[in-house]
Coordinates of C-alpha atoms in Angstrom, one line a residue:
M1 CA -63.5 -0.8 12.9
T2 CA -59.9 0.1 12.1
V3 CA -58.4 -3.4 12.9
R4 CA -59.9 -6.2 10.9
A5 CA -59.1 -9.9 10.3
V6 CA -59.9 -11.6 7.0
W7 CA -62.4 -14.5 7.1
L8 CA -63.2 -13.8 10.8
P9 CA -66.4 -11.6 11.0
P10 CA -69.5 -13.9 11.4
A11 CA -71.4 -11.7 8.9
G12 CA -68.9 -12.4 6.2
Q13 CA -65.9 -10.9 4.6
T14 CA -66.1 -7.7 2.6
R15 CA -64.3 -7.1 -0.7
A16 CA -62.4 -4.3 1.1
D17 CA -61.2 -6.8 3.8
T18 CA -59.8 -9.0 1.1
R19 CA -58.0 -6.2 -0.7
A20 CA -56.6 -4.7 2.5
A21 CA -55.3 -8.0 4.1
P22 CA -54.1 -10.3 1.4
T23 CA -53.9 -14.0 2.4
G24 CA -51.1 -14.8 -0.1
T25 CA -48.3 -13.1 2.0
M26 CA -47.4 -16.1 4.1
T27 CA -44.3 -18.1 4.8
P28 CA -44.8 -21.7 5.9
A29 CA -43.5 -22.5 9.4
G30 CA -44.7 -26.1 9.2
P31 CA -47.0 -28.3 7.2
L32 CA -50.1 -26.6 8.6
T33 CA -48.7 -23.4 10.2
T34 CA -47.6 -20.0 9.0
A35 CA -44.7 -17.8 10.2
P36 CA -46.3 -14.8 11.9
G37 CA -45.0 -11.3 11.2
I38 CA -45.5 -7.9 9.7
I39 CA -45.9 -7.5 6.0
P40 CA -43.2 -5.1 4.7
G41 CA -44.0 -1.8 3.1
G42 CA -42.9 1.6 4.4
N43 CA -42.6 1.6 8.2
P44 CA -45.7 -0.5 9.2
L45 CA -47.0 -0.6 12.7
N46 CA -44.4 1.9 13.9
L47 CA -44.8 3.2 17.5
T48 CA -44.3 6.9 18.3
G49 CA -44.7 8.6 21.6
T50 CA -47.3 11.4 21.4
A51 CA -47.8 12.4 25.0
A52 CA -46.5 11.7 28.5
M53 CA -48.1 8.3 28.8
Q54 CA -49.5 7.9 25.3
A55 CA -48.2 6.5 22.0
Q56 CA -49.5 6.1 18.5
L57 CA -49.3 2.8 16.5
D58 CA -49.3 3.5 12.8
V59 CA -51.1 1.6 10.1
G60 CA -49.8 -1.7 8.7
R61 CA -50.6 -5.3 7.9
A62 CA -49.6 -8.5 9.6
V63 CA -50.1 -12.3 9.8
V64 CA -51.0 -13.7 13.3
Q65 CA -50.8 -17.5 13.8
G66 CA -53.2 -19.2 16.1
T67 CA -53.1 -22.9 17.0
T68 CA -52.6 -25.4 14.2
A69 CA -56.3 -25.9 14.1
Q70 CA -57.1 -22.2 13.9
G71 CA -54.6 -21.4 11.2
A72 CA -53.2 -17.9 10.5
Y73 CA -55.1 -14.7 10.5
S74 CA -54.4 -11.8 8.1
V75 CA -54.8 -8.6 10.0
V76 CA -54.8 -4.9 8.9
V77 CA -54.7 -1.7 10.9
T78 CA -56.2 0.9 8.6
A79 CA -56.0 4.0 10.9
P80 CA -53.5 4.9 13.7
E81 CA -54.3 3.5 17.1
V82 CA -53.7 5.6 20.2
L83 CA -52.4 3.6 23.2
T84 CA -52.4 4.8 26.8
F85 CA -50.0 3.2 29.3
G86 CA -50.8 2.9 33.0
P87 CA -48.6 4.9 35.5
G88 CA -45.5 3.4 36.9
H89 CA -45.3 1.3 40.1
A90 CA -44.3 3.3 43.2
Q91 CA -41.1 1.4 43.7
Y92 CA -40.2 -0.8 40.7
D93 CA -39.9 -0.6 36.9
R94 CA -41.9 -2.8 34.6
F95 CA -42.0 -3.7 30.9
D96 CA -45.3 -3.6 28.9
L97 CA -45.9 -5.2 25.5
V98 CA -47.8 -3.8 22.6
V99 CA -49.3 -6.7 20.7
L100 CA -51.7 -7.4 17.8
K101 CA -54.2 -9.8 19.3
V102 CA -56.9 -11.9 17.5
Y103 CA -60.0 -13.1 19.3
D104 CA -61.9 -16.0 17.8
T105 CA -64.7 -17.3 20.0
L106 CA -64.8 -20.6 18.1
Y107 CA -61.5 -21.4 19.7
D108 CA -61.0 -19.2 22.8
S109 CA -64.6 -19.0 24.1
T110 CA -64.2 -15.2 24.6
G111 CA -67.5 -14.4 22.9
K112 CA -65.5 -12.1 20.6
S113 CA -64.6 -12.4 16.9
L114 CA -62.2 -9.5 16.2
A115 CA -58.6 -8.2 16.1
A116 CA -57.2 -5.5 18.4
V117 CA -54.1 -3.6 19.3
E118 CA -53.5 -4.1 23.0
I119 CA -51.1 -3.3 25.8
V120 CA -50.1 -6.3 27.9
P121 CA -48.8 -4.9 31.3
G122 CA -45.7 -6.6 32.8
Q123 CA -45.0 -7.2 36.5
A124 CA -43.2 -4.5 38.4
T125 CA -40.4 -6.1 40.3
A126 CA -36.8 -5.5 41.4
A127 CA -35.7 -7.3 38.3
P128 CA -38.6 -6.8 35.8
Q129 CA -39.1 -9.1 32.8
P130 CA -41.3 -8.6 29.8
P131 CA -44.6 -10.4 30.0
A132 CA -45.3 -13.4 27.8
A133 CA -47.3 -12.6 24.7
P134 CA -50.9 -13.9 24.8
A135 CA -52.1 -16.8 22.7
C136 CA -52.9 -15.8 19.1
S137 CA -51.0 -12.5 19.2
L138 CA -48.1 -10.9 17.6
P139 CA -45.6 -8.9 19.8
L140 CA -44.8 -5.5 18.2
W141 CA -43.1 -3.3 20.8
Q142 CA -41.7 -3.4 24.3
V143 CA -42.0 -0.3 26.5
K144 CA -40.2 0.3 29.8
V145 CA -42.4 2.1 32.3
P146 CA -40.1 3.4 35.1
A147 CA -41.1 3.4 38.8
G148 CA -43.2 6.4 39.9
I149 CA -43.7 7.7 36.3
S150 CA -47.0 9.3 35.4
A151 CA -48.6 12.0 33.2
G152 CA -48.1 14.5 35.9
N153 CA -44.3 14.2 36.3
G154 CA -43.0 14.0 32.7
G155 CA -44.1 10.5 31.7
I156 CA -42.3 8.0 29.6
T157 CA -39.0 8.9 27.9
W158 CA -40.0 7.6 24.5
A159 CA -36.6 8.0 22.9
S160 CA -35.0 5.4 25.2
A161 CA -37.9 3.4 26.6
V162 CA -39.1 1.6 23.4
A163 CA -37.6 -1.7 22.0
D164 CA -38.7 -2.8 18.5
L165 CA -39.9 -6.4 18.5
R166 CA -41.4 -6.4 15.0
V167 CA -40.6 -9.4 12.9
F168 CA -41.4 -9.3 9.2
T169 CA -42.9 -12.1 7.0
V170 CA -43.1 -12.5 3.2
A171 CA -44.5 -15.0 0.8
A172 CA -42.7 -18.3 0.5
G173 CA -39.4 -17.7 -1.4
G174 CA -39.3 -14.0 -0.6
V175 CA -36.5 -12.2 1.2
R176 CA -37.4 -11.2 4.7
P177 CA -36.2 -7.7 5.6
D178 CA -35.0 -7.9 9.2
A179 CA -32.1 -9.0 11.4
S180 CA -34.0 -10.3 14.4
T181 CA -33.1 -13.4 16.5
V182 CA -36.2 -15.2 15.3
P183 CA -35.2 -18.5 13.6
G184 CA -35.9 -19.2 10.0
A185 CA -39.0 -21.0 8.9
Y186 CA -37.4 -23.5 6.5
V187 CA -34.0 -24.5 5.1
G188 CA -33.1 -22.1 2.3
Q189 CA -35.2 -19.1 3.5
L190 CA -33.5 -15.8 2.9
R191 CA -33.4 -12.5 4.8
D192 CA -31.9 -9.1 4.3
T193 CA -30.2 -7.9 7.5
G194 CA -29.6 -4.4 6.1
S195 CA -25.9 -5.2 5.5
R196 CA -26.0 -8.6 3.8
I197 CA -28.2 -11.5 2.6
E198 CA -28.4 -14.5 5.0
R199 CA -29.8 -18.0 4.5
W200 CA -31.4 -20.2 7.1
S201 CA -29.4 -23.5 7.3
G202 CA -31.8 -25.3 9.5
T203 CA -30.0 -24.2 12.7
A204 CA -28.6 -20.7 12.0
W205 CA -28.6 -17.7 9.7
V206 CA -25.5 -17.9 7.6
P207 CA -24.1 -15.4 4.9
Y208 CA -25.4 -16.1 1.4
P209 CA -24.6 -16.9 -1.3
A210 CA -21.4 -18.7 -0.4
A211 CA -21.1 -20.0 -3.9
L212 CA -20.8 -16.4 -5.2
G213 CA -18.1 -15.2 -2.8
G214 CA -20.0 -15.2 0.5
V215 CA -18.2 -16.4 3.7
A216 CA -19.3 -19.9 4.7
P217 CA -19.7 -20.9 8.4
S218 CA -16.8 -22.7 10.2
T219 CA -18.9 -25.9 10.2
L220 CA -18.6 -26.3 6.5
A221 CA -16.4 -29.4 6.2
A222 CA -15.4 -29.1 2.6
G223 CA -15.5 -26.2 0.2
S224 CA -17.5 -26.3 -3.1
Y225 CA -15.1 -24.4 -5.3
N226 CA -11.5 -23.2 -5.3
G227 CA -11.3 -19.8 -3.6
Q228 CA -14.3 -20.2 -1.4
L229 CA -14.0 -18.6 2.0
R230 CA -15.1 -19.7 5.4
D231 CA -15.0 -18.1 8.9
S232 CA -13.0 -20.3 11.3
S233 CA -12.0 -19.7 14.9
F234 CA -8.5 -18.9 13.6
G235 CA -9.7 -16.3 11.1
P236 CA -10.8 -16.5 7.4
E237 CA -9.8 -19.6 5.5
R238 CA -9.7 -20.3 1.7
W239 CA -10.6 -23.6 0.0
N240 CA -7.8 -24.7 -2.4
G241 CA -9.6 -27.7 -3.8
S242 CA -8.6 -30.2 -1.2
A243 CA -8.1 -28.4 2.1
W244 CA -8.9 -25.2 4.0
L245 CA -5.9 -22.9 4.3
P246 CA -5.6 -19.6 6.2
F247 CA -6.7 -16.8 4.0
G248 CA -3.7 -14.7 2.9
N249 CA -1.5 -17.8 2.9
W250 CA 2.1 -17.3 1.8
T251 CA 3.1 -18.5 -1.7
G252 CA 6.6 -19.2 -2.9
Y253 CA 8.0 -17.5 -6.0
T254 CA 11.5 -17.3 -7.7
P255 CA 12.6 -13.7 -8.0
T256 CA 15.0 -12.4 -10.6
W257 CA 18.0 -10.6 -9.1
A258 CA 19.7 -8.1 -11.4
G259 CA 22.5 -5.6 -11.1
L260 CA 25.2 -7.9 -9.7
T261 CA 28.3 -8.1 -11.8
A262 CA 27.9 -11.9 -12.0
L263 CA 25.3 -14.2 -10.4
G264 CA 27.5 -17.2 -10.7
A265 CA 26.2 -20.2 -8.7
S266 CA 24.2 -17.9 -6.3
T267 CA 20.8 -19.2 -5.2
V268 CA 17.6 -17.1 -4.9
G269 CA 14.2 -17.5 -3.4
G270 CA 11.1 -15.6 -2.2
R271 CA 7.6 -15.7 -0.8
Y272 CA 4.6 -13.3 -1.1
C273 CA 1.2 -12.9 0.5
R274 CA -1.5 -11.1 -1.5
I275 CA -4.9 -10.0 -0.1
G276 CA -6.8 -7.9 -2.6
K277 CA -4.3 -5.4 -4.0
R278 CA -2.0 -5.5 -1.0
V279 CA 1.1 -7.6 -1.6
E280 CA 3.9 -8.4 0.9
V281 CA 7.1 -9.8 -0.4
I282 CA 10.2 -11.5 1.1
A283 CA 13.1 -12.2 -1.3
W284 CA 16.6 -13.4 -0.8
I285 CA 19.8 -14.2 -2.6
A286 CA 22.8 -16.2 -1.3
W287 CA 26.4 -16.1 -2.5
G288 CA 27.6 -19.0 -4.7
T289 CA 30.8 -19.7 -6.5
G290 CA 31.5 -17.1 -9.2
S291 CA 29.0 -14.7 -7.8
S292 CA 30.2 -11.0 -7.8
L293 CA 28.4 -8.1 -6.2
G294 CA 30.0 -5.2 -8.2
T295 CA 28.9 -1.6 -7.7
G296 CA 25.7 -1.5 -9.9
N297 CA 22.1 -0.9 -9.0
I298 CA 20.7 -4.1 -7.6
T299 CA 17.1 -5.0 -8.3
V300 CA 14.8 -7.9 -7.4
S301 CA 11.7 -8.7 -9.4
L302 CA 8.2 -8.6 -7.9
P303 CA 5.5 -11.3 -8.1
F304 CA 3.0 -8.6 -9.4
P305 CA 3.6 -5.2 -11.0
A306 CA 3.2 -2.2 -8.7
A307 CA 0.2 0.1 -9.1
D308 CA 0.4 3.5 -10.7
P309 CA -1.4 5.9 -8.3
G310 CA 0.2 8.9 -10.0
G311 CA 2.5 11.6 -8.6
A312 CA 5.6 10.6 -6.7
F313 CA 4.0 7.7 -5.1
G314 CA 6.0 4.7 -4.0
W315 CA 6.7 2.1 -1.3
Q316 CA 9.7 1.5 1.0
G317 CA 10.7 -1.6 2.9
T318 CA 13.6 -3.0 4.9
G319 CA 16.4 -5.5 4.3
R320 CA 19.7 -6.8 5.6
H321 CA 23.1 -7.8 4.2
V322 CA 25.2 -10.5 5.8
D323 CA 28.8 -11.5 5.1
S324 CA 31.4 -13.6 6.9
S325 CA 33.6 -10.7 8.2
N326 CA 31.3 -7.8 9.1
P327 CA 28.2 -7.2 11.3
W328 CA 24.8 -7.3 9.6
R329 CA 24.3 -4.2 7.5
P330 CA 21.0 -2.5 6.7
L331 CA 19.4 -2.3 3.3
T332 CA 16.5 -0.2 2.1
S333 CA 14.2 -1.6 -0.6
V334 CA 12.2 0.8 -2.7
I335 CA 9.4 0.4 -5.3
N336 CA 8.3 3.3 -7.4
R337 CA 4.9 3.4 -9.1
A338 CA 4.3 1.1 -12.0
E339 CA 7.6 -0.7 -11.5
T340 CA 8.1 -4.5 -11.8
A341 CA 11.1 -4.7 -9.5
A342 CA 12.3 -3.3 -6.2
T343 CA 15.7 -1.5 -6.0
L344 CA 18.1 -2.1 -3.1
F345 CA 20.1 0.8 -1.4
A346 CA 22.6 0.9 1.3
T347 CA 23.0 3.9 3.7
R348 CA 26.2 5.8 4.4
P349 CA 26.4 6.6 8.1
S350 CA 28.2 9.9 7.6
D351 CA 25.3 11.6 5.8
F352 CA 22.5 8.9 5.6
G353 CA 22.8 9.0 1.8
W354 CA 21.6 6.1 -0.3
F355 CA 24.1 4.3 -2.4
T356 CA 24.4 0.9 -4.1
P357 CA 25.6 -1.8 -1.6
G358 CA 28.8 -2.4 -3.7
A359 CA 29.7 1.3 -3.7
L360 CA 29.8 1.2 0.1
G361 CA 32.0 -1.8 0.2
Y362 CA 29.5 -4.4 1.3
G363 CA 31.3 -7.8 1.2
W364 CA 30.3 -10.5 -1.2
A365 CA 32.8 -13.3 -1.5
A366 CA 32.3 -16.2 0.9
S367 CA 29.8 -19.0 1.9
G368 CA 27.1 -17.6 4.1
T369 CA 27.0 -14.2 2.5
N370 CA 23.4 -13.2 1.6
M371 CA 20.9 -10.3 1.2
R372 CA 17.3 -10.3 2.1
I373 CA 14.5 -7.7 1.7
Q374 CA 10.9 -7.4 2.9
I375 CA 8.4 -4.8 1.5
A376 CA 4.6 -4.3 1.1
Y377 CA 3.1 -2.5 -1.9
E378 CA 0.0 -2.1 -3.9
A379 CA -0.4 -4.3 -7.0
A380 CA -1.6 -2.9 -10.3

């Protein structure tokens, strides 16, 4: 036989049975039950179409859970199994299941004590549904059998007709390699979805480990450390030690304005938002008594030094100048690579040349006069 179950044959278990189907690869699903599934390793129990109505199930090992009284059966397929599907219904499609089935006459009165790979045909209807898996079986694959299909007219289109139902199982504490919708077996169980590690919370699979930078679910009421992230209905949020704040929250800073002839009693302010190396800055200065613009190069300090990508790389933003007697005038803010401040320029309409604001006569001598810039750049 090529399909065997450990501790099942009436005549006893061979040493080869024990080696081929280890009983230690089991995840508890309850106090006396085991989570069924395929044991990882290569591409176990893979299904490949080999003819119009035939497919081959490859070798592999699995655990099949019976009733609580039966316990779990370790099963191994040691040679490929060839499966032949029946022809399609004259009018309707149907779905068939490929399952790994265990018969134990002590519990099912079938007169058989063996394991087998079987096809469970579905009902052909206008809205076909997959059949239920038999008792003491493990679903492996779902195959769509279209209406009217047979070996004589092309058969099953294997590339699109097959759905993978395989669920994997590992020893308690091991990481399960799948992303199926099957719930976890116990709180703290881990699985690898192929793109990230997830942990079973008791009700859902959630990213893990949150304590090492993973994104916690929106149901987490309080964070466990400063900087922890969670996924809320409003987008990512960050725990600041006492509350969840939107990730990328704006932070105030006091910029240093330079290049004016005199700062006098002018007031300054600014805010920035940093996500990774991307920084967006808003900075402003308002005229005060004794403040004089002059004609020099005006700069405003950055909250973080700019990166140095090399070459002639740099960043350009926008700005405005407001005084009491003229319309708003544009400003251009520029950051060159590796700089710690942005430089402000004004544009001359006649030739679009860049000059210092004072050189183009921007006013700066009354209450309400101010300048503001906004620019995004890459931090060092």
